Coordinates of C-alpha atoms in Angstrom, one line a residue:
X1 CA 8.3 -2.7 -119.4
X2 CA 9.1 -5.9 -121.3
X3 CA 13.1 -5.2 -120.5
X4 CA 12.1 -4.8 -116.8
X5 CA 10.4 -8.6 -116.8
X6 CA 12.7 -10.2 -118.6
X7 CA 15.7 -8.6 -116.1
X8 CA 13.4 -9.9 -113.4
X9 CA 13.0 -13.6 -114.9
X10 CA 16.5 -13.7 -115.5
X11 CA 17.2 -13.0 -112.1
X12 CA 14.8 -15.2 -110.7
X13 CA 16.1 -18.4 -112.8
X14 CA 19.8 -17.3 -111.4
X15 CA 18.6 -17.2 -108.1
X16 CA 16.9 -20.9 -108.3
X17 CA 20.1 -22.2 -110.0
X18 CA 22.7 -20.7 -107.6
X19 CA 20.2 -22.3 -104.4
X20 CA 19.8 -25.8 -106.7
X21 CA 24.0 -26.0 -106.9
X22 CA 24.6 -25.4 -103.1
X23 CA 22.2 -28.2 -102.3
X24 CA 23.8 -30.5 -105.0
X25 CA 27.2 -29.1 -103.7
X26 CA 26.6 -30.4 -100.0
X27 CA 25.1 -33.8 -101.4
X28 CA 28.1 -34.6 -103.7
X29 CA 30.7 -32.8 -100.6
X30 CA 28.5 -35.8 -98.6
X31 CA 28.6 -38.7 -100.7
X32 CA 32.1 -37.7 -102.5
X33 CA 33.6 -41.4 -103.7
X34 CA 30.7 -43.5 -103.5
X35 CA 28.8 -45.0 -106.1
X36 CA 25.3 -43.1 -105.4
X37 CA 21.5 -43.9 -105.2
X38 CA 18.7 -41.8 -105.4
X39 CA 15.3 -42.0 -104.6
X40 CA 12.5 -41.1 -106.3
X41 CA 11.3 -37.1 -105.9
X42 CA 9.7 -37.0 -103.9
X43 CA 10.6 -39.9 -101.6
X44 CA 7.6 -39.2 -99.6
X45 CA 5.5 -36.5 -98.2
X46 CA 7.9 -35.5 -95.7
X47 CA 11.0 -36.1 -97.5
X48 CA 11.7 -34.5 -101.3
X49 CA 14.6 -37.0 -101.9
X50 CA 17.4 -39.7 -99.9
X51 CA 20.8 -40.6 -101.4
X52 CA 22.1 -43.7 -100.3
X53 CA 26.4 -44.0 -100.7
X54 CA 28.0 -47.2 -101.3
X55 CA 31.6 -47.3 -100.4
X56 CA 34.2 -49.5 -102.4
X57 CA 33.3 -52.3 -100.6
X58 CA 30.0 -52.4 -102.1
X59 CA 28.2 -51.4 -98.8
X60 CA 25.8 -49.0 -98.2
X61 CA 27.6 -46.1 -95.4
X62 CA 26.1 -43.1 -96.1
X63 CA 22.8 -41.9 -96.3
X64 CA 21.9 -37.6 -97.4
X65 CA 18.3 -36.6 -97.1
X66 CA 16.7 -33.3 -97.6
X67 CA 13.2 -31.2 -97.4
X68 CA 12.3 -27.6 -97.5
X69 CA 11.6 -26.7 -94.1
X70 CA 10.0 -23.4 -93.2
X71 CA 11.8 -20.9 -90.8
X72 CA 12.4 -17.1 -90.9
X73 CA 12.3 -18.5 -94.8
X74 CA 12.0 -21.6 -96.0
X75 CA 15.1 -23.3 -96.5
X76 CA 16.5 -26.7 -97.4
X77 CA 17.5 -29.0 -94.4
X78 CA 19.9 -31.3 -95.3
X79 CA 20.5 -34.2 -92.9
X80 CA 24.0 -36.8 -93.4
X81 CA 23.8 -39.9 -91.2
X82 CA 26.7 -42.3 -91.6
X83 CA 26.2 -46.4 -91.0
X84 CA 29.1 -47.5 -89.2
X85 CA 29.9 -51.3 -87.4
X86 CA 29.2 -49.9 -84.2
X87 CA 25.5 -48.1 -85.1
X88 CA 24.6 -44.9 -86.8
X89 CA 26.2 -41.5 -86.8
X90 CA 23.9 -38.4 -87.5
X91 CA 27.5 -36.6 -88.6
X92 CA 26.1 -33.1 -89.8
X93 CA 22.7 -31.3 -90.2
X94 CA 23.4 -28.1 -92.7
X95 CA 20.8 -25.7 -94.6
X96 CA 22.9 -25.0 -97.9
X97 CA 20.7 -22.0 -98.5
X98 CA 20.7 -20.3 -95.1
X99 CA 21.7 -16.8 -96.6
X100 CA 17.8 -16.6 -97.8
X101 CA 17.5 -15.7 -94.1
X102 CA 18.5 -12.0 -95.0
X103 CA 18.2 -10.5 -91.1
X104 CA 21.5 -11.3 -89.5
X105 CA 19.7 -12.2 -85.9
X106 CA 17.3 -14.6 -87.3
X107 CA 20.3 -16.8 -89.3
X108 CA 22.5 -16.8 -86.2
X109 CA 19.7 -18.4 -84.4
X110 CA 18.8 -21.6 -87.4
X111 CA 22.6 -21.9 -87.6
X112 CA 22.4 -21.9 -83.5
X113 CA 20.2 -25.5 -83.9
X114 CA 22.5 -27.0 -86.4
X115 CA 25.3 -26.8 -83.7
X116 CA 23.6 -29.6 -81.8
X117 CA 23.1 -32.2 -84.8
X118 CA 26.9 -32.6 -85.2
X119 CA 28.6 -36.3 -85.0
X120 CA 25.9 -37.6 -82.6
X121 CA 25.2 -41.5 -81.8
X122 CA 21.8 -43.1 -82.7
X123 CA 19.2 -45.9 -82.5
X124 CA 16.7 -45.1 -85.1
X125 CA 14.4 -47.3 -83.5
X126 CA 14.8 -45.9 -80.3
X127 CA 11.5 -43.9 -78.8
X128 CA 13.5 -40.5 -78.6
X129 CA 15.0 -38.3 -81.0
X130 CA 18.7 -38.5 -82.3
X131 CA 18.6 -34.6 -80.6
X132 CA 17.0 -34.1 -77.8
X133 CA 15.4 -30.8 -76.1
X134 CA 16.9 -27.4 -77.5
X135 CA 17.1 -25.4 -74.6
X136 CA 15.5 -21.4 -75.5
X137 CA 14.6 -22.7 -78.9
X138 CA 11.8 -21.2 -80.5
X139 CA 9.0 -22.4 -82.4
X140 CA 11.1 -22.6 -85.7
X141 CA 13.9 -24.0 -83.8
X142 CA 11.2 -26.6 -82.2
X143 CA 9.7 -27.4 -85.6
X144 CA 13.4 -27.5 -87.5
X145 CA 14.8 -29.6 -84.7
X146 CA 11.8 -32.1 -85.7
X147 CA 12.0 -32.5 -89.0
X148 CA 15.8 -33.3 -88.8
X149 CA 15.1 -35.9 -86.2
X150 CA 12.8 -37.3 -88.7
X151 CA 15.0 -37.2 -92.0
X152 CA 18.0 -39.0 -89.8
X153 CA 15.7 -41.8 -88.4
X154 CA 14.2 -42.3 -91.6
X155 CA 17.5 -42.7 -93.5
X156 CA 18.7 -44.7 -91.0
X157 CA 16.4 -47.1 -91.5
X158 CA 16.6 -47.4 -94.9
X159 CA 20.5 -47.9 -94.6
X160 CA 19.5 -50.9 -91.8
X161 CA 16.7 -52.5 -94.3
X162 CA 18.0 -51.5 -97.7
X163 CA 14.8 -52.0 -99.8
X164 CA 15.3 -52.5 -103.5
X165 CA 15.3 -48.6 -104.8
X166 CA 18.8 -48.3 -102.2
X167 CA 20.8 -50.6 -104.4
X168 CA 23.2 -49.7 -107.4
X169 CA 21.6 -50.9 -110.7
X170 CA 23.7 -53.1 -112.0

């Protein structure tokens, strides 16, 4: 009995660790050659934690955000949004731990909204969403499409007014 609960603990704690690299693993893939800055955990109800990148230029260009988000599974959403001279760029929406979505059919169809939050133009203070309208989506699809709306506006607009916590210590 104790052999059986201490195979399943072990397990367990490799399981949280292998989930806790590929999220670090698509924040550092992300932010790769910047000088970064975290928030606090959690950054806010919504949000568990924002990176902000500074590039060599010592300006902030980057900006990673993630939250658990409940599908099939819950799963992480990670959302990148890049600051560039002529606006912002929601560049990539990923879950780095889709494969807790064991059924085949119900992972094709989270990965299926990702598809659409790829290298897309946005006003973060505009009153629509970076994404708009997934067409057959369901009610995950509805409720993931949401939250990553969310994430990229909000970093957004802490890359536009870069309060204190967003800059390097120094």
């Amino acid at each position: 009995m104790l052999f059986r609960v201490i195979i399943i603990g072990l397990l367990f704690v490799g399981i949280t660790g292998a989930h806790a690299d590929k999220l670090q693993n698509a924040i550092d893939a992300a932010l790769a050659g910047m000088e970064v800055v975290e928030s606090d955990d959690p950054y806010s109800r919504t949000i568990e934690r924002m990176y902000i990148g500074w590039d060599k230029n010592n300006e902030a260009k980057v900006g990673v955000v993630y939250r658990k988000i409940e599908s099939f599974k819950t799963i992480t959403g990670v959302v990148v949004v890049h600051k560039t001279d002529e606006g912002f760029i929601l560049h990539e929406a990923l879950f780095p731990d889709i494969a807790k979505i064991k059924k085949v059919k119900d992972r094709k169809q989270v990965i299926s909204v990702l598809k659409q939050f790829k290298n897309i133009p946005f006003d973060p203070h505009a009153e629509k969403s970076a994404v708009d309208g997934l067409s057959g989506a369901t009610r995950y699809g509805i409720k993931t499409s949401g939250y990553l709306n969310y994430m990229a506006r909000r970093v957004a607009i802490e890359l536009e007014t870069m309060p204190d916590w967003t800059h390097p210590k120094k």
